[in-house]
Short mmCIF file of C-alpha atoms in Angstrom, two decimals:
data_model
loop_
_atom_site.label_atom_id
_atom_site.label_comp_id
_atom_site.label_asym_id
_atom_site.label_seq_id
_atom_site.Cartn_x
_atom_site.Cartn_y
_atom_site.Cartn_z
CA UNK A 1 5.44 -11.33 21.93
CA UNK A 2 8.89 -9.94 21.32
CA UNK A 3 10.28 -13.54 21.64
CA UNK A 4 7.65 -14.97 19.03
CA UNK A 5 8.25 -11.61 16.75
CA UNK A 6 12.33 -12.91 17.12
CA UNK A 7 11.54 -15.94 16.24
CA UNK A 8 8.89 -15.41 13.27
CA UNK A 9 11.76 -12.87 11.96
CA UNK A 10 14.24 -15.45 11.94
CA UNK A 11 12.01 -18.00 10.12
CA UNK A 12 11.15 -15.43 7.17
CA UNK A 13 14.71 -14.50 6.90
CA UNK A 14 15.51 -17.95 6.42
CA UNK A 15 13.21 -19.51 4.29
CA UNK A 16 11.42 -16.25 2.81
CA UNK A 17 12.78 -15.56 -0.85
CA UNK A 18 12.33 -12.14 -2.35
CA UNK A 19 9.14 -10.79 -3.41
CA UNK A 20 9.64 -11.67 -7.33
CA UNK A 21 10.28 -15.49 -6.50
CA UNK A 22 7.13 -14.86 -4.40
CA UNK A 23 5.15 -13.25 -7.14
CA UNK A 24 5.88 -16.21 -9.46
CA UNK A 25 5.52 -18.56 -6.99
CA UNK A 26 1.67 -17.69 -6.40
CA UNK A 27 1.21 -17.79 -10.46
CA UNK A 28 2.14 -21.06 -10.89
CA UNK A 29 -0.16 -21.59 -7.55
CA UNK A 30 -3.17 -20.17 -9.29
CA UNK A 31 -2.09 -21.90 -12.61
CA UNK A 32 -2.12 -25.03 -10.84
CA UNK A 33 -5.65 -24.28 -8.58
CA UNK A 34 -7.30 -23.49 -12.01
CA UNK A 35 -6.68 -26.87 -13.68
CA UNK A 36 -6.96 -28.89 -10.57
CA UNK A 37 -9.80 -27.23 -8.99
CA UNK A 38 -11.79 -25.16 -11.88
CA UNK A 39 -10.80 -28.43 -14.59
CA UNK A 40 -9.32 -25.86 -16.77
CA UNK A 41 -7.42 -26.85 -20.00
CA UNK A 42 -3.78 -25.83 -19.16
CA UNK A 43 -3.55 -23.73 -22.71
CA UNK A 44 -6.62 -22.08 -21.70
CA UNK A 45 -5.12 -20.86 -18.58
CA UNK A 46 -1.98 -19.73 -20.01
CA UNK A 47 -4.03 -17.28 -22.71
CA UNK A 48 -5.96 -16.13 -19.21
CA UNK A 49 -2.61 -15.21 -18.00
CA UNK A 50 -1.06 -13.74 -20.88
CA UNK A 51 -4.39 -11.78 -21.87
CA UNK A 52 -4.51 -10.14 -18.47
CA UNK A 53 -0.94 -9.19 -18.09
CA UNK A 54 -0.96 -5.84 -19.05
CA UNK A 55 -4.43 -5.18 -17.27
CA UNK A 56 -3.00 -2.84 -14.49
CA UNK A 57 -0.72 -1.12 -16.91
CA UNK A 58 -2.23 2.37 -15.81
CA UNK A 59 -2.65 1.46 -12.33
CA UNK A 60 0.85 0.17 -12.53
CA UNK A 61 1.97 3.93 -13.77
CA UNK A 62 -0.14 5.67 -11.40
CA UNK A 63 1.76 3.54 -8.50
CA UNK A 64 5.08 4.30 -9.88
CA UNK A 65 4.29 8.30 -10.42
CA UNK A 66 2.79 8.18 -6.83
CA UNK A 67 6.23 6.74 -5.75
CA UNK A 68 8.65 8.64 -7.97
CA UNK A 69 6.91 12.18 -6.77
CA UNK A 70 6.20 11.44 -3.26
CA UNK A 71 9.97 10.11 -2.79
CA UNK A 72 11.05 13.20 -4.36
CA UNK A 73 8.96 15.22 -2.68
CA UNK A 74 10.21 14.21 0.95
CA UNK A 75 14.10 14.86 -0.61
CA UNK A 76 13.25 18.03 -1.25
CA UNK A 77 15.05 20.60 0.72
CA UNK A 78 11.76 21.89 2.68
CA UNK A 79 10.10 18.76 3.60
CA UNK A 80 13.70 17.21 4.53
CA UNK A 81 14.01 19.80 6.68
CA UNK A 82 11.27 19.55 8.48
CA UNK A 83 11.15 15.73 8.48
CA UNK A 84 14.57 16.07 10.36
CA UNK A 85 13.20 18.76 12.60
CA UNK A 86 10.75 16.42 13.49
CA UNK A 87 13.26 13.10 13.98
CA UNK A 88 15.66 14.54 16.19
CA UNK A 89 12.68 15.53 18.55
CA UNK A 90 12.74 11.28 19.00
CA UNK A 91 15.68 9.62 20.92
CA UNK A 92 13.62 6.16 21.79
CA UNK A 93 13.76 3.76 19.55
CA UNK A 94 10.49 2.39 21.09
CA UNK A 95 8.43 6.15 20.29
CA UNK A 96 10.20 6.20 16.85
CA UNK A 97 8.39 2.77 15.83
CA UNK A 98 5.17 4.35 16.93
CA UNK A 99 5.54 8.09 15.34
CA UNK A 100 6.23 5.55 11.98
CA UNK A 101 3.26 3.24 12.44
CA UNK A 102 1.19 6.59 13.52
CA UNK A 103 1.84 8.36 10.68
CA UNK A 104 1.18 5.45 8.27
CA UNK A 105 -1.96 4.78 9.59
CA UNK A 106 -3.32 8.17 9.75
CA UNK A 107 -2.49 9.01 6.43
CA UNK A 108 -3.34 5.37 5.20
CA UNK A 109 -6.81 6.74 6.11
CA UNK A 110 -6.84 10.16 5.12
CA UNK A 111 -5.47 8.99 1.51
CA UNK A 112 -4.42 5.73 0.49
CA UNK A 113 -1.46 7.34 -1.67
CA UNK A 114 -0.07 9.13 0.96
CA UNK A 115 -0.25 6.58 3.41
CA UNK A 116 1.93 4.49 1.50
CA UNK A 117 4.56 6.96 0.87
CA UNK A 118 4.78 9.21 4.50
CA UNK A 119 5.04 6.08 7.02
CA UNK A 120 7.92 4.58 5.47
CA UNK A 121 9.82 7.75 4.33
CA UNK A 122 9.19 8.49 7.85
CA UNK A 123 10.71 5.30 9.29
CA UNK A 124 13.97 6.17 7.16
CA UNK A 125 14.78 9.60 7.76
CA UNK A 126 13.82 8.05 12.13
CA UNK A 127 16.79 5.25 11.23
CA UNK A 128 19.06 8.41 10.51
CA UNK A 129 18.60 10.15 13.64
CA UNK A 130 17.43 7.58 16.57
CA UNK A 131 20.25 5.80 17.67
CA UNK A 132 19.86 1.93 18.56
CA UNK A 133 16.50 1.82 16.08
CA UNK A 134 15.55 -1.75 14.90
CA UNK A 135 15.12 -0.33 11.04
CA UNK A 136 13.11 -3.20 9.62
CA UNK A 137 9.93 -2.81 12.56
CA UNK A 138 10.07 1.38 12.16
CA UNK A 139 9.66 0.44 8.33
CA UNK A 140 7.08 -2.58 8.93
CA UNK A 141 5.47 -0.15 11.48
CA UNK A 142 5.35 2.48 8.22
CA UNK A 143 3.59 0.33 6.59
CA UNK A 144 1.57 -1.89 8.70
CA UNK A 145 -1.01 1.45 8.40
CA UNK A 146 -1.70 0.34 4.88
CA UNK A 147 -3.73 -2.30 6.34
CA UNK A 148 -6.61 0.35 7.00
CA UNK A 149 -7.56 1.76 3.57
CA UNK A 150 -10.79 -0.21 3.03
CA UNK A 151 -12.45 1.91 5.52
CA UNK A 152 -10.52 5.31 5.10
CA UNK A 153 -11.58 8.08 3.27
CA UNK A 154 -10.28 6.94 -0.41
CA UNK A 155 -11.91 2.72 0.53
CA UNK A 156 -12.18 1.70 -2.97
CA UNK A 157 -15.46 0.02 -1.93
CA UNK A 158 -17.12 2.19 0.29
CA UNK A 159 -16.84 5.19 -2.55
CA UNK A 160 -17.78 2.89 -4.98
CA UNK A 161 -21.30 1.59 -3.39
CA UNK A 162 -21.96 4.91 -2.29
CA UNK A 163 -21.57 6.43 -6.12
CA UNK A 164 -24.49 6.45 -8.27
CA UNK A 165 -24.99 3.80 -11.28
CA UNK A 166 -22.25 0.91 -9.62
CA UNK A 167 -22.55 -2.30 -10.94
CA UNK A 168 -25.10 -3.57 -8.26
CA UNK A 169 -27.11 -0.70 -7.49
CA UNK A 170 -30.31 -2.55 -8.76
CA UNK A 171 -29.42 -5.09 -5.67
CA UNK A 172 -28.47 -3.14 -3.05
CA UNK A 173 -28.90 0.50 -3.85
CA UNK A 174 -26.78 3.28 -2.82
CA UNK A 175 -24.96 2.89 0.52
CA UNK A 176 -23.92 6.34 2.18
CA UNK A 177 -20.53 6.75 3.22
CA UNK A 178 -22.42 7.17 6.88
CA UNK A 179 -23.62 3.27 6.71
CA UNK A 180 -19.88 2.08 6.13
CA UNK A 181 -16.90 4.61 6.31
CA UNK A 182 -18.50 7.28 9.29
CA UNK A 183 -20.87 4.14 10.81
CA UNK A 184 -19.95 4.48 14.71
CA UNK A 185 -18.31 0.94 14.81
CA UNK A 186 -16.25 0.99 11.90
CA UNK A 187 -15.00 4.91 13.00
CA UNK A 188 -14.39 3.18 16.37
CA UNK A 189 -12.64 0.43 14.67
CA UNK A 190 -10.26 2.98 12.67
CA UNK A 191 -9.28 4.42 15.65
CA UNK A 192 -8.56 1.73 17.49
CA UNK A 193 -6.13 0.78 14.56
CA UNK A 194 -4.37 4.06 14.65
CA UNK A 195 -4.09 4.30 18.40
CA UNK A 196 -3.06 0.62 19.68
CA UNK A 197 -1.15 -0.44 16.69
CA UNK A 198 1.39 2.08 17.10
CA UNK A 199 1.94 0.84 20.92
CA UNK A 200 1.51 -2.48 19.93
CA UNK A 201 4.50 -2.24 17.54
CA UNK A 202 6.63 -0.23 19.54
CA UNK A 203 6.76 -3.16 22.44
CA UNK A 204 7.72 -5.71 19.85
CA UNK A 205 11.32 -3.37 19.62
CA UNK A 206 14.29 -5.75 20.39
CA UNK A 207 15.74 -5.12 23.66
CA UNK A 208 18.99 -6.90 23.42
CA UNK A 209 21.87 -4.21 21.38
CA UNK A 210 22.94 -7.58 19.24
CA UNK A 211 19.27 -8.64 17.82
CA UNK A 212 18.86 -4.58 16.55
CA UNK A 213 19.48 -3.85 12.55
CA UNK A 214 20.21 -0.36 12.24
CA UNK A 215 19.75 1.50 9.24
CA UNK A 216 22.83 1.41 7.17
CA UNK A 217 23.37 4.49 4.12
CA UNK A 218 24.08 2.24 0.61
CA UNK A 219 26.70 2.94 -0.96
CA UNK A 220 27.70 6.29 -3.21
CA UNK A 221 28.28 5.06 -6.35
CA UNK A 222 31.13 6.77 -7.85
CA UNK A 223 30.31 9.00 -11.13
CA UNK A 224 32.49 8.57 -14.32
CA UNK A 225 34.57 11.91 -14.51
CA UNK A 226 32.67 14.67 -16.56
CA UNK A 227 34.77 15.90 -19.23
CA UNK A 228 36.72 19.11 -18.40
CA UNK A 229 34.52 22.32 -19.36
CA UNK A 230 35.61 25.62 -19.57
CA UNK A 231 34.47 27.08 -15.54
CA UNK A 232 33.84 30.53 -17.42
CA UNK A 233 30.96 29.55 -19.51
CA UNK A 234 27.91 30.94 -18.70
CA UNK A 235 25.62 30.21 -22.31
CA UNK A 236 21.76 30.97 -22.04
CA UNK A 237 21.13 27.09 -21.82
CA UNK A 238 23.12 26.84 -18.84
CA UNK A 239 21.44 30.15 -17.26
CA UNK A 240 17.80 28.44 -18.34
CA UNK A 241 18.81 25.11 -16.43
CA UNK A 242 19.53 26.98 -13.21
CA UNK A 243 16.36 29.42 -13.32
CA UNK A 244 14.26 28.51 -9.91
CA UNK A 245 11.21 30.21 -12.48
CA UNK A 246 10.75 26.65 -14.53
CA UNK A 247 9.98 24.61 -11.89
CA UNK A 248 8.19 27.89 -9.73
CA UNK A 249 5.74 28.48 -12.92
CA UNK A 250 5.15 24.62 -13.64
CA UNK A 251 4.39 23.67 -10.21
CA UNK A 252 2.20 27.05 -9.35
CA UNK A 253 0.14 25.91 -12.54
CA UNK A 254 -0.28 22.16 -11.68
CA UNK A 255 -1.13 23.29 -7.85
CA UNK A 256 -3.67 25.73 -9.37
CA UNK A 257 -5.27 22.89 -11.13
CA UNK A 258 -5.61 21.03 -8.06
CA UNK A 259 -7.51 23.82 -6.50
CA UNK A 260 -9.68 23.86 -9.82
CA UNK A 261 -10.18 20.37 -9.57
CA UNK A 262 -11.36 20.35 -5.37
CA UNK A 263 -13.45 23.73 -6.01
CA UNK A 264 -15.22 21.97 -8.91
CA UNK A 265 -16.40 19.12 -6.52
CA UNK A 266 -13.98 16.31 -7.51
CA UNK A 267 -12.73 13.50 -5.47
CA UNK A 268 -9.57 12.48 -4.71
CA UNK A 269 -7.51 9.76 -6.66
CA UNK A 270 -4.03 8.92 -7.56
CA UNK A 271 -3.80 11.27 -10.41
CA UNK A 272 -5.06 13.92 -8.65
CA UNK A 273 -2.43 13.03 -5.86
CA UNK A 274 0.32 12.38 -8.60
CA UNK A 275 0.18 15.75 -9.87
CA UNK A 276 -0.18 17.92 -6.29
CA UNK A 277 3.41 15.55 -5.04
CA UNK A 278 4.61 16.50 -8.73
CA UNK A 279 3.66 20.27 -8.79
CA UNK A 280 5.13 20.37 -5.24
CA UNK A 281 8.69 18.79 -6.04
CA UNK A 282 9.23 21.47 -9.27
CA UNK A 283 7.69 24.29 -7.04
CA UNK A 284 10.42 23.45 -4.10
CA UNK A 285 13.08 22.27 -6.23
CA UNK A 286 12.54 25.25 -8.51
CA UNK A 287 16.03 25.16 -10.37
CA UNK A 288 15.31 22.16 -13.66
CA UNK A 289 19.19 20.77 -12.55
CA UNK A 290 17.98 20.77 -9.14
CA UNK A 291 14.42 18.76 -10.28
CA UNK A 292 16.69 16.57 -12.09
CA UNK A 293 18.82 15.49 -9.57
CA UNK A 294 16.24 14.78 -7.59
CA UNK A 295 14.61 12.58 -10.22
CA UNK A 296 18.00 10.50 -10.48
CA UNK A 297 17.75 9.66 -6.87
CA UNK A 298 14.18 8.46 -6.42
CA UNK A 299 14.00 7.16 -9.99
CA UNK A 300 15.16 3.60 -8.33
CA UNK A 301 11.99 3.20 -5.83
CA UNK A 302 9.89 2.52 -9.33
CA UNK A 303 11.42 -0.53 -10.73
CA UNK A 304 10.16 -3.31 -8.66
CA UNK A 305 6.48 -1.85 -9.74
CA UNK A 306 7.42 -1.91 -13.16
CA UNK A 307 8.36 -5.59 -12.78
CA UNK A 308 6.14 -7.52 -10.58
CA UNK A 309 2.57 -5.92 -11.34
CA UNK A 310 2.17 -7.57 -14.23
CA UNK A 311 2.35 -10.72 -12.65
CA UNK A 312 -0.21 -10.06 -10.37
CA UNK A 313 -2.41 -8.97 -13.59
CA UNK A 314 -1.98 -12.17 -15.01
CA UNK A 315 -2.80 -13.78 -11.61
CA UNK A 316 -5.93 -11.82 -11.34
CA UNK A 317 -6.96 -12.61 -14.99
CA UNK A 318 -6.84 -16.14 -13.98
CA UNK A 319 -8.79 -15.96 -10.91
CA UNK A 320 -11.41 -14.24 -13.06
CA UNK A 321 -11.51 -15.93 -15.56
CA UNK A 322 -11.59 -19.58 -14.41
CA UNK A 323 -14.45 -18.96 -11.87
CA UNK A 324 -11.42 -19.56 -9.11
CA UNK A 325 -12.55 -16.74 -7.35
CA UNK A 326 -16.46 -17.28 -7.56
CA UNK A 327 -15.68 -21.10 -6.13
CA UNK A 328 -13.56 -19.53 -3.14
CA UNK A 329 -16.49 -17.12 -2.29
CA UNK A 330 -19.08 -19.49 -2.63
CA UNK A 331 -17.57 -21.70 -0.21
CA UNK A 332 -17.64 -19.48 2.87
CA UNK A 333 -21.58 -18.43 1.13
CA UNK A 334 -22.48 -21.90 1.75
CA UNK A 335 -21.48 -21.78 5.69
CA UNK A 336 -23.02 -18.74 6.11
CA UNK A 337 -26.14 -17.60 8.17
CA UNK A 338 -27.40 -13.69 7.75
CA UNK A 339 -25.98 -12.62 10.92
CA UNK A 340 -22.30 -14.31 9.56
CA UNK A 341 -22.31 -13.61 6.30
CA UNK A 342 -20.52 -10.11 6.44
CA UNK A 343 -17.96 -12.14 8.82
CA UNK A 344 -17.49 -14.92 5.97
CA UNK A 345 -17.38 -12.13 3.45
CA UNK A 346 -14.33 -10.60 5.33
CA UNK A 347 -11.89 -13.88 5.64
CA UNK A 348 -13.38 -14.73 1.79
CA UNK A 349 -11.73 -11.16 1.13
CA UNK A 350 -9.04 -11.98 2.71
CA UNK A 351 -8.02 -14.81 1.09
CA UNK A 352 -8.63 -13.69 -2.50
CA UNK A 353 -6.35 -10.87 -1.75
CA UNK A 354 -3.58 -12.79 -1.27
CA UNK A 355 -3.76 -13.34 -4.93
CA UNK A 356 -5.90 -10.67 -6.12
CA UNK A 357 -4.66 -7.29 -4.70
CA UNK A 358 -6.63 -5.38 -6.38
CA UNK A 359 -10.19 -4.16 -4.06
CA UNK A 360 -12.26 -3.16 -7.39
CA UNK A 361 -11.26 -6.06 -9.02
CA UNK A 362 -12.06 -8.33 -6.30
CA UNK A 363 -15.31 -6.13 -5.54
CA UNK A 364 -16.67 -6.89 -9.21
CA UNK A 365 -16.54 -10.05 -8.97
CA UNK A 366 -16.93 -11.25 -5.54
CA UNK A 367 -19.23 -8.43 -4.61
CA UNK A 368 -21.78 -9.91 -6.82
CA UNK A 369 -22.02 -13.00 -4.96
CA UNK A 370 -21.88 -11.55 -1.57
CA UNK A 371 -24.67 -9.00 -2.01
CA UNK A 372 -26.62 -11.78 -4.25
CA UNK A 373 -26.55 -14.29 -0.93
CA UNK A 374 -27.17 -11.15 1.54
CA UNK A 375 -30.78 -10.61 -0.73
CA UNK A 376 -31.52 -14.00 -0.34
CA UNK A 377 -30.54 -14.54 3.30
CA UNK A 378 -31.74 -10.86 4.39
CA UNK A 379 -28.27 -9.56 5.75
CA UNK A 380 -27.28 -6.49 5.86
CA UNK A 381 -26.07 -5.26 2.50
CA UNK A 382 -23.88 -2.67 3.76
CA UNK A 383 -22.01 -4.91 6.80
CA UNK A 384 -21.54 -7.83 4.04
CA UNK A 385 -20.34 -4.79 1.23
CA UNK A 386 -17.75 -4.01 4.22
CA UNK A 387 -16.98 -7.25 5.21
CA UNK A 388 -14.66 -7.74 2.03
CA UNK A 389 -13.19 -4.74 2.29
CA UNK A 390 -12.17 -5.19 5.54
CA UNK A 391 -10.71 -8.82 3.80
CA UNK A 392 -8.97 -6.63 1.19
CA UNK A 393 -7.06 -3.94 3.43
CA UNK A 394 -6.44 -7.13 6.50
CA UNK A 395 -4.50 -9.29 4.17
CA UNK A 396 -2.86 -6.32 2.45
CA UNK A 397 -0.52 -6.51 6.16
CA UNK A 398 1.35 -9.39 4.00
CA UNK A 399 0.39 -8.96 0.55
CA UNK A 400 3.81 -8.20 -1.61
CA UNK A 401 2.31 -6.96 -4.25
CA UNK A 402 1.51 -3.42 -2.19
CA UNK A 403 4.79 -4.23 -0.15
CA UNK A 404 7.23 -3.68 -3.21
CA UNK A 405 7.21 0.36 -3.14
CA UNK A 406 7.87 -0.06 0.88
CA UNK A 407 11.04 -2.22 -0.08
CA UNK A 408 11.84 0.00 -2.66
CA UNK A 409 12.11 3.16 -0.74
CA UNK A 410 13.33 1.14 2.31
CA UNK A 411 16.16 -0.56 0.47
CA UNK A 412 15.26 -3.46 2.86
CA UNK A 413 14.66 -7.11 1.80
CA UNK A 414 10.50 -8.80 2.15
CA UNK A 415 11.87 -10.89 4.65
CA UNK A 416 13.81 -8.76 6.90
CA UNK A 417 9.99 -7.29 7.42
CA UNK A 418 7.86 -9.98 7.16
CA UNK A 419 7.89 -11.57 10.84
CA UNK A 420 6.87 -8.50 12.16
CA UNK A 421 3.96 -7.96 9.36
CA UNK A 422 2.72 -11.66 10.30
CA UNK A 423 1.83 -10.42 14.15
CA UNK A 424 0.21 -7.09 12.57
CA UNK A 425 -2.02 -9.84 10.46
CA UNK A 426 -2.84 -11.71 13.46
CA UNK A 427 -3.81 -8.18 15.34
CA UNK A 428 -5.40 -6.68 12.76
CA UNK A 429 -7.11 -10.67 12.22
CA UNK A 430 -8.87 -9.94 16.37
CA UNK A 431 -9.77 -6.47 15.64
CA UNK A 432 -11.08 -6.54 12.53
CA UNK A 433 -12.83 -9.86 12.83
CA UNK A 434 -14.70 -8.70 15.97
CA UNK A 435 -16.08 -5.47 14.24
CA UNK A 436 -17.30 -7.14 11.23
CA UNK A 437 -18.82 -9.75 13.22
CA UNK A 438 -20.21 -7.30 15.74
CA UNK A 439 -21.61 -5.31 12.85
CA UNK A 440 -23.65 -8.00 11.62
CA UNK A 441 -25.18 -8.80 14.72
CA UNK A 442 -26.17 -5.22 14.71
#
């Protein structure tokens, strides 16, 4: 395994490019699919593109809050203190891999958000500290746990069949979080995830000094001299920007709101998450220069976001909107039988995710054929319901559009990670495919 995780790295360093030549490689991809597959008129396809583009313009926000706050969250002075407390309990490079891939995981299912922030920020400040650490598996190993959100607490389609009034409640009802998130397989099959990846990762550590890639501090950039000020002033602006009471006040309010929001039966989601990271940061940064310094460090994580997810909009708006998507998910209907068709359902997720990373955009519109085939064949609605999530989160292990905050807060390159992601896939592939499978036997 370590040999074949050598050589897949060496491949993707290679020939990989970075994610943006990979994001506009899979739209001209889906461009092409469309008009070859779907006989769509190539103008037609460009106005699905263009129309769509700006689609996931909140979503794209809520991403780049959830990074901006959570990164400056960890650099505050509390959290980085205990973060450090915590690394320089580690001195094998092999434990640090799995504390990383641990800690993604478990928060992965405890909150998507998090999860996507604290395994990675984990696997940096572990590069710091643990001497002889191969940084790109500790950060592929923060966040390899990604991979698990379909059937974690915040599983875009387990909440969403389980809510009252979803789209296909007339077909299949409402399925109870017990059926899919709690059901004794798919809790077994969580676990499993969280406890064997980790060890599974960790063996895949290079043992040879000259094949490790330590983490390397980027450069200070050098600030242009400030213009000389008189050391004596002391005005009531400059008193007001040093006050710890802004950011106290603000972030006791925002916090108090979160308790409002919990106590008056609310879920969680990313705004919700947004605002406890942000109320957090002013409450332990306190002083505004302080907040703002902070700000101009992490402000960097966000740009990739900013850039690429509207690519992946467009993408999505052509899968939708050329019937791309309902002619992948009929295929693997069409080879189906009721005790496969959650196991079809799952690589049909899969593959759609490549291109679509998006789980409630992928569950309106190939939900509808999957629960519409599971009426007529009498499978289980709520084994075929997971079986494309557990096709969203699997293919997420190699999916750059939920990659580019990892790289971001990493400062690593897609393919410096990608060899290593390629053997979670193919794990994640055997567990995952026997559960599903397994469930709709059941």
């Amino acid at each position: 395994m370590k040999s074949l995780a050598a050589g897949l790295s060496r491949a993707f360093y290679r020939f990989l490019p970075e994610s943006l030549v990979v994001a506009v490689f899979l739209t001209f991809v889906t461009f092409i699919l469309a008009i070859a597959v779907e006989r769509q008129n190539p103008i037609d396809v460009t106005r699905m593109w263009g129309g769509s583009a700006w689609d996931l313009l909140a979503f794209s926000m809520q991403i780049a809050m959830l990074l901006l706050t959570g990164y400056m969250l960890a650099n505050t002075p509390l959290v980085d203190r205990g973060l450090n407390v915590l690394a320089s309990r580690i001195s094998s490079p092999r434990v640090a891999v799995g504390i990383a891939t641990f800690a993604g995981a478990l928060g992965t299912w405890l909150n998507v958000g998090f999860g996507l922030v604290i395994g990675v920020v984990l696997a940096r400040k572990l590069a710091r500290t643990v001497p002889g650490l191969h940084y790109p598996l500790a950060v592929a190993g923060g966040y390899a746990g990604f991979s698990l959100y379909g059937i974690g607490l915040s599983g875009t389609i387990p909440l969403t069949i389980a809510t009252p009034g979803h789209i296909l409640e007339e077909q299949m009802g409402i399925i109870p979080t017990s059926e899919t998130i709690f059901h004794p397989l798919v809790l077994a099959t969580s676990i499993v995830v969280i406890l064997v990846m980790p060890v599974f990762l960790a063996f895949l550590h290079p043992s040879r000094k000259d094949e490790v890639i330590e983490f390397a501090e980027p450069p200070v950039q050098e600030e242009a001299p400030a213009a000389a000020e008189d050391e004596s002033r002391n005005t009531f602006a400059d008193r007001l920007n040093a006050n710890p009471l802004v950011g106290i006040l603000l972030g006791a309010v925002g916090l108090f709101y979160t308790v409002l929001h919990f106590a008056g039966g609310e879920g969680v989601n990313f705004d919700i998450i947004n605002l406890t990271f942000l109320s957090l940061a002013l409450l332990l940064f306190a002083r505004p220069n302080n907040i703002l310094m902070g700000l101009r460090t992490s402000i960097g994580v966000v740009a990739g976001v900013l850039l690429q997810y509207p690519l992946y909009a467009g993408i999505m708006g052509v899968l939708a909107g050329s019937g791309l998507m309902i002619t992948f998910a009929g295929g693997f209907v069409a080879i189906s039988t009721p005790e496969t068709l959650p196991f079809f359902s799952f690589l049909a997720g899969g593959l759609i995710n490549l291109f679509a990373p998006s789980g409630g955009a992928q569950w309106a519109v190939q939900g509808p054929i999957m629960i519409e085939a599971a009426q007529q064949m009498g499978a289980n609605h709520a084994a075929t319901a997971l079986g494309v999530a557990y096709g969203d989160q699997w293919t997420n292990a190699i999916q750059p559009f939920w990659i580019i905050p990892v790289l971001a807060i990493s400062g690593i390159k897609l393919r410096e990670v990608m060899g290593y992601l390629f053997l979670v896939l193919i794990f994640l592939g055997v567990v995952y495919g026997a559960s599903i499978l397994l469930l709709g036997f059941l």
